[in-house]
Amino acid sequence: MKVHGKDYRAVWMERRDVMVIDQTLLPHRFKLLRLGNHRETARVIAAMIVRGAGTIGATAGYGMAQAVFEAPARGFDTYVEQACQRLLRTRPTAVDLKHAVDRVRAVAMEKDRGAAVAEAERIADEYVVRARRIGEVGLPLIRSGSRVLTHCNAGWLALVDWGSATAPIYLAHRKGRKVFVWVDETRPRNQGANLTSWELLNEGVPHKIIADNAGGFYMQHGEVDLCIVGADRIAANGDTANKIGTYQKAVLARENGIPFYVAAPTSTIDWKCQTGADIPIEERDEDEVRFISGVNARNRIECIRLTPPGAHAANPGFDVTPAKFITGIITEKGIVKSGKLRSLR
Ligand code: MRU
């Protein structure tokens, strides 16, 4: 996707460095970070400087390739295994992270550095191809005049390029179809207000940010034609973990007769999870709820506390939407009914 007229991916590798866009500074600053070793790469994943299931996967794959370069000849296996565990601990819900780490680990054990980098590159490239394909598969769902509601950021920042939920929207827009997007702000990290809106502005897609509480209002008043969200892990029965708040929107969509789609590459399906109850849900720091950052009148980024001093907060990162509320899952292989996911196996 283009930023200031130049093509970017959300993550890439330059020699032994991993390059990422610092997503915590968007939309206020566009800053690239150069990460010199796998520890730094693990740190930016945990701190959500890079985030979004596919981008986390690609970044972790590159982090594993870095570990292969760093590993000493004696104790190579132990070093790579420790790096693997360090990367796996960063974000427990997004299963793409595990897929990527496992793939590069398998190659790494042959002690071939070039092969480890090539595997990491392959993982990132596959996301781009699959995301573009999700766009083509989902395109018929978007008619001229469609008003789409999305939650969090399942855009190109979250899936290396194109995005999952956004890919059909970007494609429809580029083909000249009139499409409008309702963007949930997505408290507490505001990925919708900060990232999805920034992406849509770059692409020229008309949209409005709404408070997380407002989606039901617009659904009830006939102003949402369909919902498309991303996924962090999909269980074999179609239950889907995505950013906290997704479940509410799916229930409201059902109540109002609005189709609710999940868009995700097949790498996000975890066949080992039979149902959503098997998906681990990440609990994040309470300060993400208690504090908020933005720019002040002098255009300086500031972080301020919203809550009374001493008040505690709970902060689950994701929730599970039961398959019965999901109209279909848009994958690179086609749109499948959530209950029929096993047909993709
Ligand atoms: O906590 P985040 O920002 O990593 O969560 C992101 C989401 O929930 C996205 O919807 C999901 O990863 C889909 S990304 C293509």
Short mmCIF file of C-alpha atoms in Angstrom, two decimals, residues 8-219:
data_model
loop_
_atom_site.label_atom_id
_atom_site.label_comp_id
_atom_site.label_asym_id
_atom_site.label_seq_id
_atom_site.Cartn_x
_atom_site.Cartn_y
_atom_site.Cartn_z
CA TYR A 8 5.25 -0.11 1.81
CA ARG A 9 4.57 -3.39 3.50
CA ALA A 10 3.90 -3.45 7.25
CA VAL A 11 7.14 -5.42 7.82
CA TRP A 12 10.14 -6.47 5.74
CA MET A 13 13.76 -7.53 6.15
CA GLU A 14 16.88 -5.60 5.11
CA ARG A 15 20.04 -7.70 5.45
CA ARG A 16 19.78 -8.99 9.04
CA ASP A 17 17.51 -6.20 10.26
CA VAL A 18 13.76 -6.38 10.52
CA MET A 19 12.06 -3.15 9.40
CA VAL A 20 8.65 -2.18 10.77
CA ILE A 21 6.34 0.81 10.79
CA ASP A 22 5.87 2.00 14.38
CA GLN A 23 2.09 1.58 14.62
CA THR A 24 1.91 3.14 18.08
CA LEU A 25 2.80 6.53 16.55
CA LEU A 26 0.19 6.43 13.79
CA PRO A 27 -1.67 8.44 12.64
CA HIS A 28 0.43 11.26 14.09
CA ARG A 29 3.92 10.23 12.91
CA PHE A 30 5.11 7.85 10.21
CA LYS A 31 8.28 6.33 11.58
CA LEU A 32 10.22 3.24 10.52
CA LEU A 33 12.09 1.16 13.09
CA ARG A 34 15.15 -0.97 12.35
CA LEU A 35 15.36 -4.00 14.65
CA GLY A 36 18.84 -5.45 14.90
CA ASN A 37 18.18 -8.76 16.67
CA HIS A 38 15.39 -11.20 17.52
CA ARG A 39 15.05 -9.85 21.09
CA GLU A 40 14.17 -6.39 19.76
CA THR A 41 11.81 -7.99 17.27
CA ALA A 42 10.06 -9.92 20.07
CA ARG A 43 9.85 -6.72 22.13
CA VAL A 44 8.05 -4.74 19.39
CA ILE A 45 5.53 -7.54 18.91
CA ALA A 46 4.78 -7.68 22.67
CA ALA A 47 4.50 -3.86 22.86
CA MET A 48 2.13 -3.84 19.86
CA ILE A 49 4.45 -1.57 17.90
CA VAL A 50 3.61 -4.11 15.21
CA ARG A 51 0.27 -5.84 15.59
CA GLY A 52 -2.46 -7.62 13.66
CA ALA A 53 -2.43 -11.40 13.21
CA GLY A 54 -0.67 -11.70 9.85
CA THR A 55 1.86 -8.95 10.48
CA ILE A 56 2.67 -10.51 13.86
CA GLY A 57 3.23 -13.84 12.05
CA ALA A 58 5.48 -12.35 9.37
CA THR A 59 7.45 -10.35 11.96
CA ALA A 60 7.96 -13.42 14.16
CA GLY A 61 9.12 -15.39 11.10
CA TYR A 62 11.74 -12.72 10.41
CA GLY A 63 12.66 -12.71 14.12
CA MET A 64 13.36 -16.44 13.90
CA ALA A 65 15.56 -15.85 10.85
CA GLN A 66 17.49 -13.27 12.89
CA ALA A 67 17.94 -15.82 15.69
CA VAL A 68 19.47 -18.26 13.20
CA PHE A 69 22.07 -15.61 12.27
CA GLU A 70 22.76 -14.82 15.94
CA ALA A 71 23.05 -18.42 17.15
CA PRO A 72 26.59 -19.59 18.04
CA ALA A 73 27.88 -22.79 16.40
CA ARG A 74 28.09 -24.45 19.82
CA GLY A 75 24.69 -24.37 21.47
CA PHE A 76 22.96 -23.50 18.18
CA ASP A 77 19.86 -25.59 18.87
CA THR A 78 19.40 -24.25 22.40
CA TYR A 79 19.74 -20.64 21.25
CA VAL A 80 17.22 -21.07 18.43
CA GLU A 81 14.79 -22.90 20.73
CA GLN A 82 15.00 -20.11 23.34
CA ALA A 83 14.38 -17.50 20.64
CA CYS A 84 11.41 -19.52 19.49
CA GLN A 85 9.92 -19.59 23.01
CA ARG A 86 10.61 -15.85 23.47
CA LEU A 87 8.72 -15.03 20.27
CA LEU A 88 5.86 -17.41 21.08
CA ARG A 89 5.29 -15.76 24.48
CA THR A 90 4.70 -12.30 22.97
CA ARG A 91 1.06 -12.59 21.78
CA PRO A 92 -0.82 -15.75 22.81
CA THR A 93 -4.08 -15.43 20.82
CA ALA A 94 -2.86 -14.80 17.26
CA VAL A 95 -2.14 -18.29 15.90
CA ASP A 96 -0.34 -16.99 12.80
CA LEU A 97 2.57 -16.22 15.09
CA LYS A 98 2.91 -19.90 15.99
CA HIS A 99 2.58 -21.03 12.37
CA ALA A 100 5.38 -18.71 11.29
CA VAL A 101 7.69 -19.56 14.21
CA ASP A 102 7.18 -23.30 13.64
CA ARG A 103 7.87 -23.01 9.91
CA VAL A 104 11.13 -21.11 10.32
CA ARG A 105 12.19 -23.31 13.27
CA ALA A 106 11.81 -26.44 11.08
CA VAL A 107 14.13 -24.95 8.47
CA ALA A 108 16.48 -23.43 11.08
CA MET A 109 17.33 -26.81 12.54
CA GLU A 110 19.17 -27.59 9.28
CA LYS A 111 21.51 -24.71 10.28
CA ASP A 112 21.08 -23.09 6.87
CA ARG A 113 20.84 -19.33 7.39
CA GLY A 114 19.88 -18.56 3.80
CA ALA A 115 17.07 -21.11 3.96
CA ALA A 116 15.72 -19.61 7.20
CA VAL A 117 15.57 -16.12 5.65
CA ALA A 118 14.01 -17.54 2.49
CA GLU A 119 11.31 -19.28 4.55
CA ALA A 120 10.56 -16.05 6.47
CA GLU A 121 10.31 -14.16 3.16
CA ARG A 122 8.01 -16.86 1.79
CA ILE A 123 5.69 -16.48 4.79
CA ALA A 124 5.44 -12.69 4.29
CA ASP A 125 4.90 -13.09 0.53
CA GLU A 126 2.19 -15.69 1.09
CA TYR A 127 0.28 -13.23 3.29
CA VAL A 128 0.33 -10.66 0.52
CA VAL A 129 -0.89 -13.13 -2.11
CA ARG A 130 -3.61 -14.49 0.19
CA ALA A 131 -4.75 -11.03 1.23
CA ARG A 132 -5.10 -9.93 -2.40
CA ARG A 133 -7.04 -13.13 -3.12
CA ILE A 134 -9.33 -12.47 -0.10
CA GLY A 135 -10.03 -9.12 -1.77
CA GLU A 136 -11.07 -10.83 -5.01
CA VAL A 137 -13.15 -13.48 -3.23
CA GLY A 138 -14.92 -10.87 -1.07
CA LEU A 139 -15.42 -8.33 -3.86
CA PRO A 140 -18.91 -9.56 -4.95
CA LEU A 141 -20.18 -8.86 -1.41
CA ILE A 142 -19.57 -5.15 -1.96
CA ARG A 143 -22.06 -3.47 -4.24
CA SER A 144 -21.94 0.15 -5.33
CA GLY A 145 -23.31 2.12 -2.39
CA SER A 146 -22.47 -0.54 0.22
CA ARG A 147 -21.96 0.67 3.79
CA VAL A 148 -19.59 -1.65 5.62
CA LEU A 149 -18.93 -1.70 9.35
CA THR A 150 -15.51 -2.93 10.50
CA HIS A 151 -13.92 -3.38 13.91
CA CYS A 152 -10.28 -2.86 14.94
CA ASN A 153 -7.67 -2.77 12.17
CA ALA A 154 -7.73 -5.74 9.83
CA GLY A 155 -6.04 -3.63 7.17
CA TRP A 156 -2.67 -3.80 5.46
CA LEU A 157 -0.89 -2.79 8.65
CA ALA A 158 -2.28 -6.00 10.17
CA LEU A 159 -1.63 -8.42 7.28
CA VAL A 160 1.61 -7.23 5.63
CA ASP A 161 -0.34 -5.75 2.69
CA TRP A 162 -3.98 -5.33 1.53
CA GLY A 163 -5.46 -6.50 4.85
CA SER A 164 -8.16 -9.11 5.35
CA ALA A 165 -11.39 -7.20 6.14
CA THR A 166 -10.18 -4.23 4.09
CA ALA A 167 -8.99 -6.12 0.98
CA PRO A 168 -12.48 -6.39 -0.64
CA ILE A 169 -13.10 -2.73 0.29
CA TYR A 170 -9.83 -1.50 -1.28
CA LEU A 171 -10.45 -3.56 -4.40
CA ALA A 172 -14.05 -2.33 -4.74
CA HIS A 173 -12.90 1.27 -4.29
CA ARG A 174 -10.12 0.87 -6.88
CA LYS A 175 -12.67 -0.55 -9.31
CA GLY A 176 -14.74 2.61 -8.91
CA ARG A 177 -17.49 1.13 -6.70
CA LYS A 178 -18.94 3.58 -4.19
CA VAL A 179 -18.19 2.12 -0.78
CA PHE A 180 -18.50 3.71 2.65
CA VAL A 181 -16.99 2.35 5.88
CA TRP A 182 -18.13 2.73 9.48
CA VAL A 183 -14.92 2.43 11.52
CA ASP A 184 -15.31 1.32 15.15
CA GLU A 185 -12.80 3.30 17.22
CA THR A 186 -11.88 0.05 19.06
CA ARG A 187 -11.03 0.91 22.64
CA PRO A 188 -8.75 0.55 24.44
CA ARG A 189 -5.95 0.71 21.82
CA ASN A 190 -8.03 2.56 19.21
CA GLN A 191 -6.80 0.58 16.23
CA GLY A 192 -9.89 1.66 14.28
CA ALA A 193 -9.63 5.37 15.03
CA ASN A 194 -5.84 5.46 14.66
CA LEU A 195 -4.95 2.88 12.03
CA THR A 196 -7.97 1.87 9.92
CA SER A 197 -8.98 5.49 9.45
CA TRP A 198 -5.38 6.41 8.49
CA GLU A 199 -5.30 3.60 5.93
CA LEU A 200 -8.68 4.55 4.46
CA LEU A 201 -7.62 8.20 4.20
CA ASN A 202 -4.47 7.14 2.33
CA GLU A 203 -6.59 5.12 -0.09
CA GLY A 204 -9.28 7.80 -0.40
CA VAL A 205 -12.08 5.54 0.87
CA PRO A 206 -14.97 7.52 2.42
CA HIS A 207 -15.54 6.59 6.06
CA LYS A 208 -16.50 7.81 9.51
CA ILE A 209 -15.07 6.78 12.86
CA ILE A 210 -17.74 5.87 15.38
CA ALA A 211 -17.55 5.26 19.12
CA ASP A 212 -17.66 1.55 19.88
CA ASN A 213 -21.11 2.02 21.39
CA ALA A 214 -22.59 3.52 18.22
CA GLY A 215 -22.59 0.52 15.86
CA GLY A 216 -25.93 -0.80 17.12
CA PHE A 217 -27.55 2.59 16.54
CA TYR A 218 -26.49 2.67 12.89
CA MET A 219 -27.50 -0.96 12.36
#
